[in-house]
């Protein structure tokens, strides 16, 4: 499974410092470390404190691409920042993300077409994140229909049912699992799925344990990819095990070593 490495995010103090000082060391170290541990994309997010997301997104993309060839997931609610990043990406990128709202979908799907990018579509709209699976699936369907209208294939659309911290929205957990199951029945071919895995454990104890167990349960419900901590070896191993049991990857004695850099 391809993990979208979450670590280049201004939410983390070392990345916020790098952005403020213009010293790329921390960004480039995390880029190399996540690539080495098998990340399939690197999430790039300027963080909540950035006063110039367009400039900072460009800088993060530039310095990351100096040391890594892993494709990037441009993570912002500022679409000018996403477009500035797309203009300089050396490889097809992922746009992270768009809610099921006009005119945001129009802007994002047009950009995706122009830059040959994939899109993460969020199961939310102007009214917020619905609780029940049926409403999340209805929003997923709107995203699929709109993407299709812009010629974006289901291969390039990743639906994110939106995972809330377990200490905030505990009753959302089973709904997210049910949403993942139903998304695979929406169309043939079905869109792909992704999720912000570390959201589940924000503000809790035993964060890594909660993230690992959650990843396994989400994979059993059909999750294809996740924004997560690629540098947590036990998470990566738990994912490999879950994929074996789901018959998604082929078993061999040293499967963890063999597949570590191939998800
Ligand atoms: N869906 C999609 N993209 C996303 C999210 C999502 N991108 C951002 C986020 N959610 C996923 N990435 C993170 C990155 C970090 C953390 C959680 C999710 C995290 N950070 C520490 C915290 O808040 O406790 C930061 C503090 C620190 O350790 O320094 O947990 O849902 N499509």
Coordinates of C-alpha atoms and ligand atoms in Angstrom, one line a residue:
X1 CA 0.0 0.0 0.0
X2 CA 1.3 3.4 -0.8
X3 CA 1.6 5.7 2.2
X4 CA 1.5 9.4 1.7
X5 CA 4.3 10.5 4.1
X6 CA 2.8 13.1 6.4
X7 CA 6.0 14.6 7.9
X8 CA 6.6 17.7 5.7
X9 CA 3.9 19.7 7.3
X10 CA 4.2 23.1 9.0
X11 CA 2.1 21.6 11.8
X12 CA 5.4 20.1 13.0
X13 CA 7.7 22.6 14.7
X14 CA 10.9 21.7 12.8
X15 CA 9.1 22.2 9.5
X16 CA 7.6 25.5 10.7
X17 CA 11.1 26.6 11.7
X18 CA 12.5 25.6 8.3
X19 CA 9.9 27.7 6.6
X20 CA 10.5 30.7 8.8
X21 CA 14.3 30.6 8.6
X22 CA 14.6 29.4 4.9
X23 CA 16.9 26.5 6.1
X24 CA 15.9 23.4 4.1
X25 CA 17.8 20.9 6.2
X26 CA 14.8 19.5 8.2
X27 CA 12.6 19.3 5.1
X28 CA 15.2 17.5 3.1
X29 CA 16.1 15.0 5.9
X30 CA 12.4 14.1 6.3
X31 CA 12.0 13.7 2.5
X32 CA 15.0 11.3 2.3
X33 CA 13.9 9.4 5.4
X34 CA 10.3 8.9 4.3
X35 CA 11.4 7.9 0.8
X36 CA 13.8 5.3 2.3
X37 CA 11.0 3.9 4.4
X38 CA 8.8 3.3 1.4
X39 CA 6.5 6.3 1.1
X40 CA 4.7 6.4 -2.2
X41 CA 4.1 10.2 -2.1
X42 CA 5.3 13.0 0.2
X43 CA 2.6 15.2 1.6
X44 CA 3.6 18.9 1.4
X45 CA 1.7 21.2 3.7
X46 CA 2.8 24.8 4.7
X47 CA 0.9 24.5 8.0
X48 CA -1.7 26.7 9.7
X49 CA 0.8 29.5 10.6
X50 CA 2.1 30.3 7.1
X51 CA 1.5 33.9 6.2
X52 CA 2.3 33.3 2.5
X53 CA 1.1 29.8 1.5
X54 CA 1.9 30.3 -2.2
X55 CA 5.5 31.3 -1.6
X56 CA 6.0 28.6 1.1
X57 CA 4.4 25.8 -1.0
X58 CA 6.7 26.7 -3.9
X59 CA 9.8 26.6 -1.6
X60 CA 8.8 23.3 0.1
X61 CA 8.3 21.7 -3.4
X62 CA 11.6 23.0 -4.7
X63 CA 13.7 21.9 -1.7
X64 CA 12.0 18.5 -1.5
X65 CA 12.6 17.8 -5.2
X66 CA 16.3 18.6 -4.8
X67 CA 16.7 15.4 -2.8
X68 CA 13.8 13.1 -3.7
X69 CA 12.0 11.8 -6.8
X70 CA 9.0 10.6 -4.9
X71 CA 5.7 12.2 -6.2
X72 CA 4.2 14.9 -4.1
X73 CA 0.8 15.4 -2.5
X74 CA 0.1 19.1 -2.4
X75 CA -1.9 19.6 0.8
X76 CA -3.6 23.0 1.1
X77 CA -7.0 24.6 1.2
X78 CA -5.5 27.5 -0.7
X79 CA -5.8 26.6 -4.4
X80 CA -3.4 29.3 -5.6
X81 CA -0.8 27.6 -3.4
X82 CA -1.6 24.2 -4.9
X83 CA -1.4 25.6 -8.5
X84 CA 1.9 27.2 -7.7
X85 CA 3.2 23.8 -6.6
X86 CA 1.7 21.9 -9.6
X87 CA 3.5 24.3 -11.9
X88 CA 6.9 23.2 -10.7
X89 CA 6.3 19.5 -9.8
X90 CA 8.6 17.2 -11.9
X91 CA 6.2 14.3 -11.6
X92 CA 2.4 14.0 -11.7
X93 CA 1.2 15.1 -8.3
X94 CA -1.8 14.5 -6.0
X95 CA -4.0 17.5 -5.1
X96 CA -4.9 17.2 -1.4
X97 CA -7.8 18.0 -1.4
X98 CA -11.2 19.2 -2.4
X99 CA -14.6 19.0 -0.6
X100 CA -17.9 18.2 -2.5
X101 CA -18.6 21.9 -3.1
X102 CA -18.9 24.2 -6.1
X103 CA -17.0 26.1 -7.3
X104 CA -14.1 24.4 -5.5
X105 CA -14.6 21.1 -7.4
X106 CA -14.6 23.1 -10.7
X107 CA -11.3 24.8 -9.9
X108 CA -9.6 21.6 -8.6
X109 CA -10.7 19.2 -11.4
X110 CA -9.7 21.8 -14.0
X111 CA -6.2 22.0 -12.5
X112 CA -6.1 18.2 -12.2
X113 CA -6.8 17.9 -15.9
X114 CA -4.3 20.6 -16.9
X115 CA -1.4 19.2 -14.8
X116 CA -2.3 15.5 -15.1
X117 CA -2.7 15.3 -11.3
X118 CA -4.7 12.9 -9.1
X119 CA -7.2 14.4 -6.7
X120 CA -8.2 13.6 -3.1
X121 CA -12.0 14.3 -2.6
X122 CA -13.2 14.8 0.9
X123 CA -16.6 13.5 2.1
X124 CA -17.7 16.9 3.4
X125 CA -19.4 20.1 2.0
X126 CA -20.4 23.6 3.2
X127 CA -22.4 22.0 6.0
X128 CA -19.4 20.2 7.4
X129 CA -18.7 16.5 7.9
X130 CA -21.8 14.3 8.1
X131 CA -21.8 11.5 10.7
X132 CA -23.6 8.7 9.0
X133 CA -22.1 6.6 6.3
X134 CA -25.0 7.1 3.8
X135 CA -24.4 10.9 3.7
X136 CA -20.6 10.4 3.4
X137 CA -21.2 8.0 0.5
X138 CA -23.6 10.5 -1.2
X139 CA -20.9 13.2 -1.1
X140 CA -18.4 10.6 -2.5
X141 CA -20.9 10.0 -5.3
X142 CA -21.0 13.8 -6.1
X143 CA -17.2 13.9 -6.2
X144 CA -17.1 10.9 -8.6
X145 CA -19.8 12.4 -10.9
X146 CA -18.0 15.8 -11.0
X147 CA -14.6 14.2 -11.6
X148 CA -16.0 12.1 -14.4
X149 CA -17.4 15.3 -16.0
X150 CA -13.9 16.7 -16.2
X151 CA -12.5 13.4 -17.7
X152 CA -10.7 12.4 -14.4
X153 CA -10.6 8.6 -14.2
X154 CA -11.6 6.8 -11.1
X155 CA -8.0 5.5 -10.9
X156 CA -6.9 9.1 -10.2
X157 CA -9.7 10.0 -7.7
X158 CA -9.1 9.2 -4.0
X159 CA -12.1 9.5 -1.7
X160 CA -11.3 10.5 1.9
X161 CA -14.2 9.6 4.2
X162 CA -12.5 11.8 6.9
X163 CA -11.2 10.3 10.1
X164 CA -11.8 12.3 13.3
X165 CA -9.8 12.0 16.5
X166 CA -11.2 9.1 18.6
X167 CA -11.5 11.4 21.6
X168 CA -13.6 13.9 19.7
X169 CA -15.8 11.9 17.3
X170 CA -15.7 8.4 18.6
X171 CA -19.1 7.6 17.1
X172 CA -17.7 8.4 13.6
X173 CA -15.3 5.4 13.6
X174 CA -17.8 2.7 12.5
X175 CA -19.3 5.2 10.0
X176 CA -15.9 5.7 8.4
X177 CA -15.4 1.9 8.1
X178 CA -18.8 1.5 6.5
X179 CA -18.2 4.4 4.1
X180 CA -15.0 2.7 2.9
X181 CA -16.9 -0.6 2.3
X182 CA -19.7 1.2 0.3
X183 CA -17.4 3.3 -1.8
X184 CA -16.1 0.2 -3.5
X185 CA -19.6 -0.5 -4.8
X186 CA -20.2 3.0 -6.1
X187 CA -19.0 2.4 -9.6
X188 CA -17.0 0.0 -11.8
X189 CA -14.1 0.8 -11.7
X190 CA -14.6 2.2 -8.2
X191 CA -12.6 5.3 -7.1
X192 CA -9.7 4.8 -4.8
X193 CA -9.7 5.7 -1.1
X194 CA -7.4 7.4 1.3
X195 CA -7.5 8.8 4.8
X196 CA -5.6 11.0 7.3
X197 CA -4.5 8.2 9.6
X198 CA -2.8 10.1 12.4
X199 CA -6.0 12.2 12.9
X200 CA -7.5 9.2 14.8
X201 CA -5.0 9.6 17.7
X202 CA -4.6 13.4 18.0
X203 CA -4.6 14.2 21.7
X204 CA -4.6 10.6 22.9
X205 CA -2.1 8.4 24.7
X206 CA -0.6 5.4 22.9
X207 CA -0.8 7.2 19.6
X208 CA 1.3 4.7 17.5
X209 CA -0.7 1.8 18.8
X210 CA -4.0 3.4 17.9
X211 CA -2.7 4.4 14.5
X212 CA -1.5 0.8 13.7
X213 CA -4.7 -0.9 14.8
X214 CA -6.8 1.7 13.0
X215 CA -4.8 1.2 9.7
X216 CA -5.4 -2.6 9.9
X217 CA -9.1 -2.1 10.4
X218 CA -9.4 0.4 7.6
X219 CA -7.5 -1.9 5.2
X220 CA -10.0 -4.7 6.1
X221 CA -12.8 -2.3 5.0
X222 CA -11.1 -1.5 1.7
X223 CA -8.7 1.4 2.3
X224 CA -6.2 1.8 -0.6
X225 CA -3.8 4.5 0.6
X226 CA -3.3 6.8 3.7
X227 CA -1.6 10.0 4.7
X228 CA 0.5 8.6 7.6
X229 CA 3.8 8.2 9.4
X230 CA 6.0 6.3 6.9
X231 CA 8.8 6.3 9.5
X232 CA 6.9 4.1 12.0
X233 CA 8.3 0.7 11.0
X234 CA 5.7 -1.2 13.0
X235 CA 2.9 0.7 11.2
X236 CA 4.5 -0.3 7.9
X237 CA 4.8 -3.9 9.0
X238 CA 1.2 -4.0 10.3
X239 CA 0.0 -2.7 6.9
X240 CA 2.0 -5.4 5.1
X241 CA 0.4 -8.1 7.3
X242 CA -3.1 -6.7 6.8
X243 CA -2.6 -6.7 3.0
X244 CA -1.4 -10.3 3.1
X245 CA -4.4 -11.4 5.0
X246 CA -6.7 -9.4 2.6
X247 CA -4.9 -11.3 -0.3
X248 CA -3.7 -8.0 -1.8
X249 CA 0.0 -8.8 -1.8
X250 CA 1.7 -12.2 -2.2
X251 CA 3.1 -14.0 0.8
X252 CA 6.7 -15.0 1.1
X253 CA 8.9 -15.8 4.2
X254 CA 10.5 -12.4 4.2
X255 CA 7.6 -10.4 3.0
X256 CA 8.2 -7.4 5.2
X257 CA 11.8 -7.0 3.9
X258 CA 10.8 -7.7 0.4
X259 CA 7.9 -5.4 0.2
X260 CA 9.2 -2.6 2.4
X261 CA 10.2 -0.4 -0.5
X262 CA 7.6 -1.5 -3.0
X263 CA 4.2 -0.6 -1.5
Ligands
LIG1 N1 -7.1 14.0 5.0 C1 -6.3 14.4 4.0 N2 -5.1 15.1 4.2 C2 -4.7 15.4 5.5 C3 -5.5 15.0 6.5 C4 -6.7 14.3 6.3 N3 -3.6 16.1 5.7 C5 -3.3 16.7 7.0 C6 -3.7 15.7 8.0 N4 -5.1 15.3 7.8 C7 -2.9 14.4 8.0 N5 -1.5 14.7 8.5 C8 -1.3 14.8 9.8 C9 0.0 15.3 10.2 C10 0.3 15.4 11.5 C11 -0.6 15.0 12.5 C12 -1.9 14.5 12.1 C13 -2.2 14.4 10.8 C14 -0.3 15.1 13.9 N6 0.5 16.1 14.3 C15 0.9 16.4 15.7 C16 -0.3 16.6 16.5 O1 -1.3 17.3 16.1 O2 -0.4 16.2 17.7 C17 1.7 17.7 15.6 C18 2.5 17.9 16.9 C19 3.9 17.3 16.8 O3 4.0 16.1 17.0 O4 4.8 18.1 16.7 O5 -0.8 14.3 14.7 O6 -7.5 13.9 7.2 N7 -6.6 14.1 2.8

